[in-house]
């Protein structure tokens, strides 16, 4: 069974970095506020130093030069909060970690003889019988549905042969459309 995997260009990177900055600033405020009541003073100092260092790296745009992913710092924050026996900030940072991982996830489109699946949240599934046209041209994927909805996506890297993909989609649409509805409005 022929199948195509298409990776979309990531337009959520700014949201991801802004979300990380928000969570790190929140940790700076919490560490500063809890510093006076901490039972393990050195843990709060370490958390405050890590969070301030993270803000400095974020503002100076040095994240790209760091080998590890910036959301790993949130794990350090979770460990600091657990060591201090502060469960609510630890839980909040665990939620931040899962959110950061979700925001940093690549979006893929799978195209096969059954239809198309856009792997995002929520997952979108399009059957060929509800599709009017699908094509890739110049790094842009267009999905035109029979209900007049149009989706266009910028492809990260075109790793498929455009002509083969367009012919495959054209054949799948023709095979799944009733004979009286078939038209010749496909673009190649």
PDB file of C-alpha atoms in Angstrom:
ATOM      1  CA  UNK A   1       0.000   0.000   0.000  1.00  0.00           C
ATOM      2  CA  UNK A   2       1.443   3.329  -1.065  1.00  0.00           C
ATOM      3  CA  UNK A   3       1.718   5.968   1.653  1.00  0.00           C
ATOM      4  CA  UNK A   4       3.189   9.464   1.844  1.00  0.00           C
ATOM      5  CA  UNK A   5       4.425  11.197   5.011  1.00  0.00           C
ATOM      6  CA  UNK A   6       4.616  14.975   4.725  1.00  0.00           C
ATOM      7  CA  UNK A   7       6.181  17.164   7.418  1.00  0.00           C
ATOM      8  CA  UNK A   8       4.753  20.663   7.737  1.00  0.00           C
ATOM      9  CA  UNK A   9       6.757  23.786   8.450  1.00  0.00           C
ATOM     10  CA  UNK A  10       6.658  24.648  12.150  1.00  0.00           C
ATOM     11  CA  UNK A  11       4.826  27.936  12.675  1.00  0.00           C
ATOM     12  CA  UNK A  12       4.482  27.421  16.430  1.00  0.00           C
ATOM     13  CA  UNK A  13       8.105  27.991  17.452  1.00  0.00           C
ATOM     14  CA  UNK A  14       7.435  31.530  18.716  1.00  0.00           C
ATOM     15  CA  UNK A  15       4.505  30.293  20.810  1.00  0.00           C
ATOM     16  CA  UNK A  16       6.733  27.570  22.233  1.00  0.00           C
ATOM     17  CA  UNK A  17       9.496  30.007  23.213  1.00  0.00           C
ATOM     18  CA  UNK A  18       7.038  32.541  24.661  1.00  0.00           C
ATOM     19  CA  UNK A  19       5.372  29.789  26.675  1.00  0.00           C
ATOM     20  CA  UNK A  20       8.768  28.733  28.045  1.00  0.00           C
ATOM     21  CA  UNK A  21       9.589  32.339  28.942  1.00  0.00           C
ATOM     22  CA  UNK A  22       6.265  32.663  30.776  1.00  0.00           C
ATOM     23  CA  UNK A  23       6.831  29.463  32.760  1.00  0.00           C
ATOM     24  CA  UNK A  24      10.407  30.431  33.618  1.00  0.00           C
ATOM     25  CA  UNK A  25       9.358  33.933  34.748  1.00  0.00           C
ATOM     26  CA  UNK A  26       6.648  32.364  36.881  1.00  0.00           C
ATOM     27  CA  UNK A  27       9.302  30.165  38.491  1.00  0.00           C
ATOM     28  CA  UNK A  28      11.525  33.222  39.099  1.00  0.00           C
ATOM     29  CA  UNK A  29       8.653  34.891  40.948  1.00  0.00           C
ATOM     30  CA  UNK A  30       7.799  31.747  42.931  1.00  0.00           C
ATOM     31  CA  UNK A  31      11.420  31.057  43.884  1.00  0.00           C
ATOM     32  CA  UNK A  32      11.886  34.697  44.954  1.00  0.00           C
ATOM     33  CA  UNK A  33       8.698  34.663  46.992  1.00  0.00           C
ATOM     34  CA  UNK A  34       9.465  31.305  48.654  1.00  0.00           C
ATOM     35  CA  UNK A  35      13.089  32.221  49.424  1.00  0.00           C
ATOM     36  CA  UNK A  36      12.223  33.720  52.796  1.00  0.00           C
ATOM     37  CA  UNK A  37      10.211  30.709  53.996  1.00  0.00           C
ATOM     38  CA  UNK A  38      12.292  27.914  52.490  1.00  0.00           C
ATOM     39  CA  UNK A  39      13.380  25.029  54.682  1.00  0.00           C
ATOM     40  CA  UNK A  40      16.213  24.201  52.270  1.00  0.00           C
ATOM     41  CA  UNK A  41      17.605  27.622  51.453  1.00  0.00           C
ATOM     42  CA  UNK A  42      20.268  26.359  49.026  1.00  0.00           C
ATOM     43  CA  UNK A  43      17.635  24.571  46.893  1.00  0.00           C
ATOM     44  CA  UNK A  44      15.641  27.790  46.475  1.00  0.00           C
ATOM     45  CA  UNK A  45      18.852  29.682  45.619  1.00  0.00           C
ATOM     46  CA  UNK A  46      19.731  27.027  43.015  1.00  0.00           C
ATOM     47  CA  UNK A  47      16.228  27.224  41.522  1.00  0.00           C
ATOM     48  CA  UNK A  48      16.375  31.013  41.439  1.00  0.00           C
ATOM     49  CA  UNK A  49      19.816  30.971  39.765  1.00  0.00           C
ATOM     50  CA  UNK A  50      18.648  28.451  37.147  1.00  0.00           C
ATOM     51  CA  UNK A  51      15.494  30.414  36.401  1.00  0.00           C
ATOM     52  CA  UNK A  52      17.276  33.792  36.130  1.00  0.00           C
ATOM     53  CA  UNK A  53      19.950  32.190  33.924  1.00  0.00           C
ATOM     54  CA  UNK A  54      17.144  30.785  31.737  1.00  0.00           C
ATOM     55  CA  UNK A  55      15.562  34.217  31.345  1.00  0.00           C
ATOM     56  CA  UNK A  56      18.940  35.731  30.407  1.00  0.00           C
ATOM     57  CA  UNK A  57      19.541  32.984  27.817  1.00  0.00           C
ATOM     58  CA  UNK A  58      16.036  33.407  26.426  1.00  0.00           C
ATOM     59  CA  UNK A  59      16.246  37.184  26.132  1.00  0.00           C
ATOM     60  CA  UNK A  60      19.716  37.048  24.587  1.00  0.00           C
ATOM     61  CA  UNK A  61      18.496  34.461  22.021  1.00  0.00           C
ATOM     62  CA  UNK A  62      21.166  31.928  23.009  1.00  0.00           C
ATOM     63  CA  UNK A  63      18.735  28.940  23.096  1.00  0.00           C
ATOM     64  CA  UNK A  64      19.826  27.828  19.623  1.00  0.00           C
ATOM     65  CA  UNK A  65      23.425  27.392  20.756  1.00  0.00           C
ATOM     66  CA  UNK A  66      22.545  25.197  23.753  1.00  0.00           C
ATOM     67  CA  UNK A  67      22.833  21.458  23.157  1.00  0.00           C
ATOM     68  CA  UNK A  68      19.836  20.436  25.283  1.00  0.00           C
ATOM     69  CA  UNK A  69      16.239  21.484  24.830  1.00  0.00           C
ATOM     70  CA  UNK A  70      15.192  24.455  27.007  1.00  0.00           C
ATOM     71  CA  UNK A  71      12.170  22.692  28.478  1.00  0.00           C
ATOM     72  CA  UNK A  72      14.563  20.377  30.355  1.00  0.00           C
ATOM     73  CA  UNK A  73      15.125  23.282  32.744  1.00  0.00           C
ATOM     74  CA  UNK A  74      11.520  22.814  33.833  1.00  0.00           C
ATOM     75  CA  UNK A  75      12.514  19.346  35.066  1.00  0.00           C
ATOM     76  CA  UNK A  76      15.162  20.997  37.257  1.00  0.00           C
ATOM     77  CA  UNK A  77      12.442  23.272  38.620  1.00  0.00           C
ATOM     78  CA  UNK A  78      10.211  20.275  39.378  1.00  0.00           C
ATOM     79  CA  UNK A  79      13.048  18.620  41.298  1.00  0.00           C
ATOM     80  CA  UNK A  80      13.682  21.814  43.281  1.00  0.00           C
ATOM     81  CA  UNK A  81      10.008  22.115  44.215  1.00  0.00           C
ATOM     82  CA  UNK A  82       9.754  18.442  45.186  1.00  0.00           C
ATOM     83  CA  UNK A  83      12.891  18.745  47.353  1.00  0.00           C
ATOM     84  CA  UNK A  84      11.235  21.715  49.071  1.00  0.00           C
ATOM     85  CA  UNK A  85       8.001  19.654  49.450  1.00  0.00           C
ATOM     86  CA  UNK A  86       6.027  22.263  47.503  1.00  0.00           C
ATOM     87  CA  UNK A  87       3.670  20.079  45.459  1.00  0.00           C
ATOM     88  CA  UNK A  88       1.553  22.702  43.705  1.00  0.00           C
ATOM     89  CA  UNK A  89       4.465  24.455  41.923  1.00  0.00           C
ATOM     90  CA  UNK A  90       5.904  21.020  41.088  1.00  0.00           C
ATOM     91  CA  UNK A  91       2.592  19.928  39.548  1.00  0.00           C
ATOM     92  CA  UNK A  92       2.317  23.219  37.677  1.00  0.00           C
ATOM     93  CA  UNK A  93       5.783  22.694  36.185  1.00  0.00           C
ATOM     94  CA  UNK A  94       4.895  19.127  35.174  1.00  0.00           C
ATOM     95  CA  UNK A  95       1.907  20.552  33.288  1.00  0.00           C
ATOM     96  CA  UNK A  96       4.265  23.117  31.714  1.00  0.00           C
ATOM     97  CA  UNK A  97       6.586  20.286  30.587  1.00  0.00           C
ATOM     98  CA  UNK A  98       3.793  18.374  28.847  1.00  0.00           C
ATOM     99  CA  UNK A  99       2.528  21.579  27.240  1.00  0.00           C
ATOM    100  CA  UNK A 100       6.013  22.508  26.029  1.00  0.00           C
ATOM    101  CA  UNK A 101       6.520  19.050  24.532  1.00  0.00           C
ATOM    102  CA  UNK A 102       3.154  19.342  22.746  1.00  0.00           C
ATOM    103  CA  UNK A 103       3.939  22.812  21.377  1.00  0.00           C
ATOM    104  CA  UNK A 104       7.311  21.623  20.084  1.00  0.00           C
ATOM    105  CA  UNK A 105       5.876  18.561  18.267  1.00  0.00           C
ATOM    106  CA  UNK A 106       6.084  18.445  14.474  1.00  0.00           C
ATOM    107  CA  UNK A 107       2.868  18.234  12.479  1.00  0.00           C
ATOM    108  CA  UNK A 108       2.722  15.408   9.953  1.00  0.00           C
ATOM    109  CA  UNK A 109       0.219  14.596   7.226  1.00  0.00           C
ATOM    110  CA  UNK A 110      -0.188  10.952   6.244  1.00  0.00           C
ATOM    111  CA  UNK A 111      -1.718  10.304   2.825  1.00  0.00           C
ATOM    112  CA  UNK A 112      -2.692   6.763   1.781  1.00  0.00           C
ATOM    113  CA  UNK A 113      -5.451   4.945  -0.119  1.00  0.00           C
ATOM    114  CA  UNK A 114      -7.858   5.355   2.833  1.00  0.00           C
ATOM    115  CA  UNK A 115      -7.543   9.153   2.962  1.00  0.00           C
ATOM    116  CA  UNK A 116      -5.512  11.816   4.710  1.00  0.00           C
ATOM    117  CA  UNK A 117      -4.700  12.212   8.399  1.00  0.00           C
ATOM    118  CA  UNK A 118      -3.350  15.460   9.815  1.00  0.00           C
ATOM    119  CA  UNK A 119      -1.544  14.504  13.025  1.00  0.00           C
ATOM    120  CA  UNK A 120      -2.341  17.523  15.168  1.00  0.00           C
ATOM    121  CA  UNK A 121      -4.615  18.084  18.121  1.00  0.00           C
ATOM    122  CA  UNK A 122      -7.352  17.242  17.438  1.00  0.00           C
ATOM    123  CA  UNK A 123      -6.446  14.761  14.727  1.00  0.00           C
ATOM    124  CA  UNK A 124      -8.144  15.577  11.416  1.00  0.00           C
ATOM    125  CA  UNK A 125      -9.141  12.731   9.102  1.00  0.00           C
ATOM    126  CA  UNK A 126     -10.327  13.319   5.547  1.00  0.00           C
ATOM    127  CA  UNK A 127     -11.733  10.499   3.428  1.00  0.00           C
ATOM    128  CA  UNK A 128     -11.236  10.618  -0.315  1.00  0.00           C
ATOM    129  CA  UNK A 129     -14.994  10.683  -0.907  1.00  0.00           C
ATOM    130  CA  UNK A 130     -15.226  14.124   0.753  1.00  0.00           C
ATOM    131  CA  UNK A 131     -12.221  15.517  -1.131  1.00  0.00           C
ATOM    132  CA  UNK A 132     -12.387  17.474  -4.365  1.00  0.00           C
ATOM    133  CA  UNK A 133      -8.669  17.995  -5.001  1.00  0.00           C
ATOM    134  CA  UNK A 134      -5.287  17.501  -3.307  1.00  0.00           C
ATOM    135  CA  UNK A 135      -1.994  18.618  -4.729  1.00  0.00           C
ATOM    136  CA  UNK A 136       1.530  19.695  -3.896  1.00  0.00           C
ATOM    137  CA  UNK A 137       3.093  22.475  -5.912  1.00  0.00           C
ATOM    138  CA  UNK A 138       6.181  24.555  -5.075  1.00  0.00           C
ATOM    139  CA  UNK A 139       6.334  23.440  -1.432  1.00  0.00           C
ATOM    140  CA  UNK A 140       2.670  24.175  -0.758  1.00  0.00           C
ATOM    141  CA  UNK A 141       0.111  21.430  -0.109  1.00  0.00           C
ATOM    142  CA  UNK A 142      -3.514  22.249  -0.908  1.00  0.00           C
ATOM    143  CA  UNK A 143      -6.495  20.185   0.235  1.00  0.00           C
ATOM    144  CA  UNK A 144      -9.810  21.216  -1.349  1.00  0.00           C
ATOM    145  CA  UNK A 145     -12.868  19.544   0.174  1.00  0.00           C
ATOM    146  CA  UNK A 146     -16.298  19.096  -1.412  1.00  0.00           C
ATOM    147  CA  UNK A 147     -17.895  21.232   1.328  1.00  0.00           C
ATOM    148  CA  UNK A 148     -15.852  24.228   0.040  1.00  0.00           C
ATOM    149  CA  UNK A 149     -13.271  24.120   2.829  1.00  0.00           C
ATOM    150  CA  UNK A 150      -9.757  24.767   1.649  1.00  0.00           C
ATOM    151  CA  UNK A 151      -6.587  23.928   3.601  1.00  0.00           C
ATOM    152  CA  UNK A 152      -3.130  25.066   2.583  1.00  0.00           C
ATOM    153  CA  UNK A 153       0.057  24.043   4.331  1.00  0.00           C
ATOM    154  CA  UNK A 154       3.684  25.019   3.843  1.00  0.00           C
ATOM    155  CA  UNK A 155       5.777  21.878   3.614  1.00  0.00           C
ATOM    156  CA  UNK A 156       9.031  21.810   5.558  1.00  0.00           C
ATOM    157  CA  UNK A 157      10.939  19.736   3.006  1.00  0.00           C
ATOM    158  CA  UNK A 158       9.486  18.305  -0.172  1.00  0.00           C
ATOM    159  CA  UNK A 159      10.714  14.704   0.050  1.00  0.00           C
ATOM    160  CA  UNK A 160       8.075  13.305  -2.311  1.00  0.00           C
ATOM    161  CA  UNK A 161       7.895  13.568  -6.055  1.00  0.00           C
ATOM    162  CA  UNK A 162       5.185  16.158  -6.702  1.00  0.00           C
ATOM    163  CA  UNK A 163       3.931  14.503  -9.900  1.00  0.00           C
ATOM    164  CA  UNK A 164       3.706  11.041  -8.306  1.00  0.00           C
ATOM    165  CA  UNK A 165       1.903  12.455  -5.271  1.00  0.00           C
ATOM    166  CA  UNK A 166      -0.545  14.495  -7.368  1.00  0.00           C
ATOM    167  CA  UNK A 167      -1.283  11.499  -9.621  1.00  0.00           C
ATOM    168  CA  UNK A 168      -1.799   9.258  -6.587  1.00  0.00           C
ATOM    169  CA  UNK A 169      -4.270  11.724  -5.040  1.00  0.00           C
ATOM    170  CA  UNK A 170      -6.072  12.200  -8.346  1.00  0.00           C
ATOM    171  CA  UNK A 171      -6.484   8.434  -8.733  1.00  0.00           C
ATOM    172  CA  UNK A 172      -7.696   7.995  -5.122  1.00  0.00           C
ATOM    173  CA  UNK A 173     -10.270  10.766  -5.521  1.00  0.00           C
ATOM    174  CA  UNK A 174     -11.503   9.329  -8.837  1.00  0.00           C
ATOM    175  CA  UNK A 175     -11.754   5.819  -7.380  1.00  0.00           C
ATOM    176  CA  UNK A 176     -13.826   6.994  -4.402  1.00  0.00           C
ATOM    177  CA  UNK A 177     -16.199   9.327  -6.215  1.00  0.00           C
ATOM    178  CA  UNK A 178     -19.502   8.086  -7.667  1.00  0.00           C
ATOM    179  CA  UNK A 179     -19.515   7.963 -11.484  1.00  0.00           C
ATOM    180  CA  UNK A 180     -22.117  10.748 -11.874  1.00  0.00           C
ATOM    181  CA  UNK A 181     -20.007  13.184  -9.779  1.00  0.00           C
ATOM    182  CA  UNK A 182     -16.648  12.736 -11.475  1.00  0.00           C
ATOM    183  CA  UNK A 183     -15.218  15.863 -13.016  1.00  0.00           C
ATOM    184  CA  UNK A 184     -12.054  16.855 -14.819  1.00  0.00           C
ATOM    185  CA  UNK A 185     -11.115  19.843 -12.676  1.00  0.00           C
ATOM    186  CA  UNK A 186      -7.933  18.315 -11.274  1.00  0.00           C
ATOM    187  CA  UNK A 187      -4.769  20.345 -11.541  1.00  0.00           C
ATOM    188  CA  UNK A 188      -1.501  18.584 -12.040  1.00  0.00           C
TER     189      UNK A 188
END
